[in-house]
Amino acid sequence: MDVVSPELNSLLPDEIMDTEAIEDVPQSQPESTTSQSEPSDDTSIPMETDTPMASENLGLCSDATSTEHTRALTTSTATDSPLSISPGSQLPISISSTSSPILTLKPTLATSTATTKTTDSVTGTSVTTSGLQKLTAPFTISAANHQIILNKVASSQATEAAKSAGTPPQVIKQEGQKLLVTAIGKSGQPIVLQLPHTGNKPGISQTAADTKSPAPQFKVVTIGGRSDLKPVVGSVGNQVTTLQAQQLKTVQVTLTELYVSSVFKQMNINVRLNIIATADVLLLAKTLHKPHNTSIQSLPGKKIAISPLKTPSKNIKPVQSVAVGGVGGSQFKTIIPLATQPNVQQIQVPGSRFHYVRLVTATTASSTGQPSGPSTSSIQTAKPMVVSTGAVRMSVPIVPPQTMKQVAPKPLTSAAQVVTTTQTQQRLIMPATPLPQIQPNFTNLPPGTVLAPAPGGGNVGYAVVPAQYVTQLQQSPFVTLASSSSFPASAGIQTQARLPLNGLSAAETTSRPRKPCNCTKSQCLKLYCDCFANGEFCNNCNCNNCFNNLEHETERLKAIKTCLDRNPEAFKPKIGKGKEGEADRRHSKGCNCKRSGCLKNYCECYEAKIMCSSICKCIGCKNFEESPERKTLMHLADAAEVRVQQQTAAKTKLSSQISDLLMRTTPVVSSGGGRLPYTFVTKEVLEATCECLLEQAKKAEQTHQPRAEAERMILEEFGHCLMRIISSAGKAKADCASINC
DNA sequence: GAGTTTGAAACT
DNA sequence: CAGTTTCAAACTC
């Protein structure tokens, strides 16, 4: 579910693409123009899903791994999905292509992930369906007109009509199923995917749910790279397909310059990235810019790779990129692009595991579940899209950018504005609009949440929202984001998002706020700056001439690019995460300490509380397991920590006892008496006082203080205790006096 | 708080 | 890739 601009793709660290949702497609044969359907062996890719439902996955994936340009788009639909690819059914799918390739649809039981890594050299596109059994279908693709036609025979007329009429979306009806794919890259040139009726297919098991769920059967998938994507028109619902209930259907498309837009009527879109969308339209796309390759390649046992369609242009317009949470455990960054164009903008954010995803939304006219009539592209209802990523389930308003202006203002509490999530470490992408109904509720945003108006004043704005934002969304479920020029980025709405740093979990990092930086010369746009290095915006820092904010997003993005050019892993955590605890944690590059003995915080290893390893180039290292210096240091640190804790506990106890005593003895205090009541010195107070004195004695002993000094420290502490008692008594007296008066 | 030390990042 | 410079954090006084 990632959309990454070609330029960005090359810059992104591997980890950014590191998602379980991404599926490495074996390098297909460049010369291959046809792909054979897979035998009956279920080699389909198992996909993770929240629900153990049988699912079907239809994926068009460009195959490329060298540059790791992900161009995969996956849309999974839950049961009732109009995409009626039934498990175990054979789906004849053909693509009208000059090369006449054949695609294979392979159903799998599990909900599939549709992300595929591609490279520039990739020339293949795969279409897979997951279900109970594999589906094989002829699949042809036409690069010339950017059309992919499934079930060519059945849809020939529709294809012809599309070509002649140039009408972008085309719906092919077949046995209660409609699947339409439109190539955005070349508007007016639809890619039609037609799915045959599966009810009569052998091996398909009819279920009661199937027969009673007359959900509209249509899917529209838009493929292309143009920003002028038109909303897919919902079509009249067709007859009920089999296995709709309790089944997930996944459409997976990966193509060059590929946008996939699917319009599902009354469908839950369940992506393997655990995206469950109740919105009518979920458009997830990832762009590829591998032009002019029309060969279709067979992916061994997995997918049939179809080479990316000829891209309309190498100059991909900026696109709105939306990162959608991936598989559980991954780090996700909420990226809300600041779109200057209606529909497209690319986002760049440093940090690991960022998902550069484009979420292009389209909606259907109704969310009621009723089959929509022949649709129109003007579906303007902003609807909440429930996205579930692992444990995350969030409701994100999905509003077609091109129709945002038509959305009627709604109260801030509108469901369409509700963004909720139940999992941390998820980064959400939420469309922002200038519309009043989705104006941000800043009071609900965590400190540092980044919201900024689109520089170009586009009708859709996005902001980069750190993972913590999502976390805090749990406490403030009603959050809205919007692009607006009415608020400055520096108005305390930027978040100190922290990526996994030094191997610490996000929870660890978030638990302690990052220290503010003090950069003076780097403009906070170099890795000297911890904020920048951690992929954060500066907030409440002491830096001068800071450019690490949305006000200087252009410079910031440029700096990010520079850093990534210099080191593609610049924003990755330096401390690898150990598999079995801290023992496996180690610095990715190792330190180079020369004078600190690696026992000071100058050393990145020591700072991360890990031992130096063989990859370190340090001189005179004392930061190893058996190092006596290190052990001594650790013991001292531990002892100090314990002392502090004990002292704190003792003082807290003393204060508590005094307070408790005050509560019990205050009435006794005479308002006019000049003598402090000795009743304050109770057994509890004495005990607490003694504990404080003992702690002082221990402290003096551990620090090897002379006897005189130790006595002084104890007496001093005793004085402090007495002062507290006296102060409390005096306060009680005053309070009592005031009450009596 | 000012000055020094340190090592990573940046630069050549 | 190595050497140098720059930089900001860590540290000391």
Coordinates of C-alpha atoms in Angstrom, one line a residue, chain A residues 175-408:
Chain A
E175 CA -22.2 -13.2 -13.8
G176 CA -22.7 -10.8 -11.1
Q177 CA -19.2 -9.5 -11.1
K178 CA -17.7 -6.4 -12.3
L179 CA -14.2 -5.4 -12.2
L180 CA -13.0 -2.3 -13.9
V181 CA -9.6 -1.1 -14.0
T182 CA -8.8 2.3 -15.4
A183 CA -5.4 3.4 -16.4
I184 CA -4.9 6.8 -14.9
G185 CA -1.7 7.2 -16.7
K186 CA -3.6 7.7 -19.8
S187 CA -7.0 8.9 -19.0
G188 CA -9.8 7.6 -21.0
Q189 CA -8.1 4.3 -21.3
P190 CA -9.6 1.8 -19.1
I191 CA -8.1 -1.3 -17.9
V192 CA -10.9 -3.7 -17.5
L193 CA -10.8 -6.6 -15.3
Q194 CA -13.6 -8.8 -15.6
L195 CA -14.2 -11.6 -13.3
P196 CA -16.4 -14.4 -14.4
H197 CA -19.1 -15.7 -12.3
T198 CA -17.7 -18.1 -9.9
G199 CA -20.9 -19.6 -8.8
N200 CA -20.7 -22.4 -11.2
K201 CA -17.0 -22.9 -11.0
P202 CA -15.9 -26.2 -9.9
G203 CA -14.6 -26.4 -6.4
I204 CA -16.5 -23.4 -5.3
S205 CA -18.6 -24.0 -2.3
Q206 CA -21.7 -22.2 -2.0
T207 CA -22.4 -20.8 1.4
A208 CA -25.5 -19.6 2.9
A209 CA -24.0 -16.2 3.2
D210 CA -23.2 -16.2 -0.4
T211 CA -26.7 -16.7 -1.5
K212 CA -28.1 -14.1 0.8
S213 CA -25.7 -11.4 0.2
P214 CA -26.8 -9.6 -2.9
A215 CA -24.0 -7.1 -2.7
P216 CA -23.3 -5.1 -5.7
Q217 CA -20.7 -6.8 -7.7
F218 CA -18.3 -4.4 -9.2
K219 CA -14.9 -3.2 -8.8
V220 CA -13.2 -0.4 -10.4
V221 CA -9.5 -0.4 -10.3
T222 CA -7.8 2.6 -11.7
I223 CA -4.3 2.2 -12.8
G224 CA -2.1 5.0 -13.9
G225 CA 0.0 7.8 -12.8
R226 CA -2.0 10.8 -13.6
S227 CA -3.1 13.1 -11.0
D228 CA -6.3 13.7 -12.9
L229 CA -7.8 10.6 -11.6
K230 CA -11.4 10.5 -11.8
P231 CA -13.5 8.9 -9.2
V232 CA -14.7 5.6 -10.3
V233 CA -18.2 5.4 -10.9
G234 CA -20.2 3.0 -9.0
S235 CA -22.2 0.6 -11.0
V236 CA -25.4 -1.1 -10.5
G237 CA -25.1 -4.0 -8.3
N238 CA -25.3 -7.3 -9.8
Q239 CA -26.3 -10.6 -8.7
V240 CA -25.0 -12.2 -5.7
T241 CA -21.7 -14.0 -6.0
T242 CA -20.6 -16.9 -4.2
L243 CA -18.4 -16.9 -1.2
Q244 CA -18.9 -13.3 -0.6
A245 CA -19.8 -13.5 3.0
Q246 CA -17.0 -14.4 5.3
Q247 CA -14.4 -14.0 2.6
L248 CA -11.9 -11.4 1.9
K249 CA -11.1 -10.4 -1.6
T250 CA -8.0 -8.8 -2.4
V251 CA -7.1 -6.9 -5.5
Q252 CA -3.5 -6.4 -5.8
V253 CA -2.1 -4.4 -8.5
T254 CA 1.4 -3.3 -9.1
L255 CA 2.3 -1.5 -12.2
T256 CA 4.5 1.2 -13.5
E257 CA 2.9 4.5 -12.9
L258 CA 0.3 2.5 -11.3
Y259 CA -2.5 3.8 -9.3
V260 CA -5.1 1.4 -8.4
S261 CA -8.4 2.7 -7.5
S262 CA -11.0 0.4 -6.4
V263 CA -14.5 1.4 -5.7
F264 CA -16.3 -1.0 -3.5
K265 CA -19.9 -0.6 -2.8
Q266 CA -20.7 -1.7 0.7
M267 CA -17.5 -3.4 1.0
N268 CA -14.9 -3.7 3.6
I269 CA -11.6 -3.3 2.1
N270 CA -9.2 -5.4 3.9
V271 CA -5.7 -5.1 2.9
R272 CA -3.1 -7.4 4.1
L273 CA -1.5 -4.5 5.6
N274 CA -4.5 -4.9 7.8
I275 CA -6.3 -2.1 6.2
I276 CA -9.9 -2.6 6.6
A277 CA -11.8 0.0 4.9
T278 CA -15.4 0.5 5.2
A279 CA -15.2 3.4 3.0
D280 CA -16.7 3.0 -0.3
V281 CA -13.6 3.7 -2.1
L282 CA -10.1 3.0 -1.2
L283 CA -7.4 3.9 -3.5
L284 CA -4.1 2.7 -2.8
A285 CA -1.3 3.1 -5.2
K286 CA 2.3 3.0 -5.6
T287 CA 3.8 4.6 -8.6
L288 CA 6.3 3.0 -10.8
H289 CA 8.1 4.7 -13.5
K290 CA 9.3 1.9 -15.5
P291 CA 8.1 2.8 -18.9
H292 CA 7.7 0.9 -22.1
N293 CA 7.9 -2.5 -20.8
T294 CA 5.1 -4.6 -21.8
S295 CA 6.4 -8.0 -21.3
I296 CA 4.6 -10.2 -18.9
Q297 CA 6.6 -12.5 -16.9
S298 CA 5.7 -15.5 -15.0
L299 CA 6.6 -15.5 -11.4
P300 CA 7.6 -18.9 -10.2
G301 CA 4.9 -20.3 -8.3
K302 CA 3.7 -17.0 -7.1
K303 CA 2.6 -14.5 -9.5
I304 CA 2.5 -13.6 -13.1
A305 CA 4.5 -10.6 -13.6
I306 CA 3.3 -8.1 -16.1
S307 CA 5.7 -5.6 -17.0
P308 CA 4.8 -2.1 -16.1
L309 CA 2.7 -0.3 -18.5
K310 CA 4.1 2.3 -20.5
T311 CA 4.1 5.3 -18.3
P312 CA 2.6 8.4 -19.5
S313 CA 5.6 10.3 -18.6
K314 CA 8.7 9.9 -16.6
N315 CA 7.9 13.1 -14.9
I316 CA 5.5 11.9 -12.4
K317 CA 3.5 14.5 -11.0
P318 CA 3.6 15.0 -7.4
V319 CA 1.2 12.8 -5.7
Q320 CA -0.4 12.7 -2.4
S321 CA 1.3 10.0 -0.6
V322 CA -0.3 8.4 2.3
A323 CA 1.4 5.9 4.4
V324 CA -0.9 3.3 5.7
G325 CA 0.1 1.2 8.6
G326 CA 1.5 -2.1 7.6
V327 CA 1.9 -5.3 9.4
G328 CA 2.0 -5.4 13.0
G329 CA 5.2 -4.5 14.6
S330 CA 6.3 -2.3 11.9
Q331 CA 6.9 1.3 12.4
F332 CA 4.6 3.5 10.5
K333 CA 4.6 7.1 10.0
T334 CA 1.6 9.1 9.3
I335 CA 2.3 11.1 6.3
I336 CA 0.0 13.6 5.2
P337 CA 1.3 15.2 2.1
L338 CA 1.0 18.8 1.6
A339 CA -0.5 18.7 -1.7
T340 CA -0.3 21.6 -4.0
Q341 CA -2.1 19.8 -6.7
P342 CA -5.5 18.4 -6.4
N343 CA -4.5 14.9 -6.1
V344 CA -0.9 14.3 -6.1
Q345 CA 2.0 15.1 -4.0
Q346 CA 5.0 13.2 -2.9
I347 CA 6.2 13.2 0.6
Q348 CA 9.5 12.6 2.0
V349 CA 10.2 12.0 5.6
P350 CA 13.4 10.7 7.2
G351 CA 13.4 7.9 9.4
S352 CA 13.2 4.2 9.3
R353 CA 10.2 2.2 8.4
F354 CA 8.5 5.1 6.9
H355 CA 6.0 4.1 4.5
Y356 CA 5.6 6.2 1.6
V357 CA 2.2 5.4 0.6
R358 CA -0.2 7.1 -1.6
L359 CA -3.7 6.9 -0.6
V360 CA -6.0 8.1 -3.3
T361 CA -9.4 8.1 -2.2
A362 CA -12.6 7.9 -4.0
T363 CA -16.0 7.3 -2.7
T364 CA -19.2 5.9 -3.8
A365 CA -22.4 7.7 -3.6
S366 CA -23.7 5.8 -0.7
S367 CA -22.4 4.0 2.2
T368 CA -25.6 2.4 3.1
G369 CA -24.7 -0.8 1.4
Q370 CA -27.3 -0.4 -1.3
P371 CA -26.1 -1.0 -4.7
S372 CA -25.3 2.2 -6.2
G373 CA -26.6 3.1 -9.4
P374 CA -24.6 3.9 -12.4
S375 CA -22.2 6.1 -10.7
T376 CA -20.9 9.3 -11.3
S377 CA -17.6 10.5 -10.4
S378 CA -18.9 13.0 -8.1
I379 CA -19.1 11.1 -5.0
Q380 CA -18.5 13.7 -2.5
T381 CA -19.4 12.3 0.7
A382 CA -16.5 12.2 3.0
K383 CA -16.7 9.0 4.7
P384 CA -14.8 7.5 7.5
M385 CA -12.5 4.8 6.4
V386 CA -11.8 2.3 9.0
V387 CA -8.3 1.1 8.5
S388 CA -7.0 -1.7 10.5
T389 CA -3.4 -2.3 10.7
G390 CA -2.6 -5.1 12.9
A391 CA -4.1 -4.0 16.1
V392 CA -4.8 -0.7 14.7
R393 CA -8.2 0.3 13.7
M394 CA -8.7 3.8 12.7
S395 CA -11.4 5.7 11.0
V396 CA -10.1 8.1 8.6
P397 CA -12.2 10.3 6.5
I398 CA -11.8 9.6 3.0
V399 CA -12.7 12.3 0.7
P400 CA -11.9 12.4 -2.9
P401 CA -9.6 15.3 -3.3
Q402 CA -11.2 16.4 -6.5
T403 CA -14.5 16.6 -4.8
M404 CA -13.5 18.0 -1.6
K405 CA -15.0 21.3 -2.3
Q406 CA -18.3 19.7 -2.8
V407 CA -18.4 18.3 0.6
A408 CA -20.9 19.9 2.8

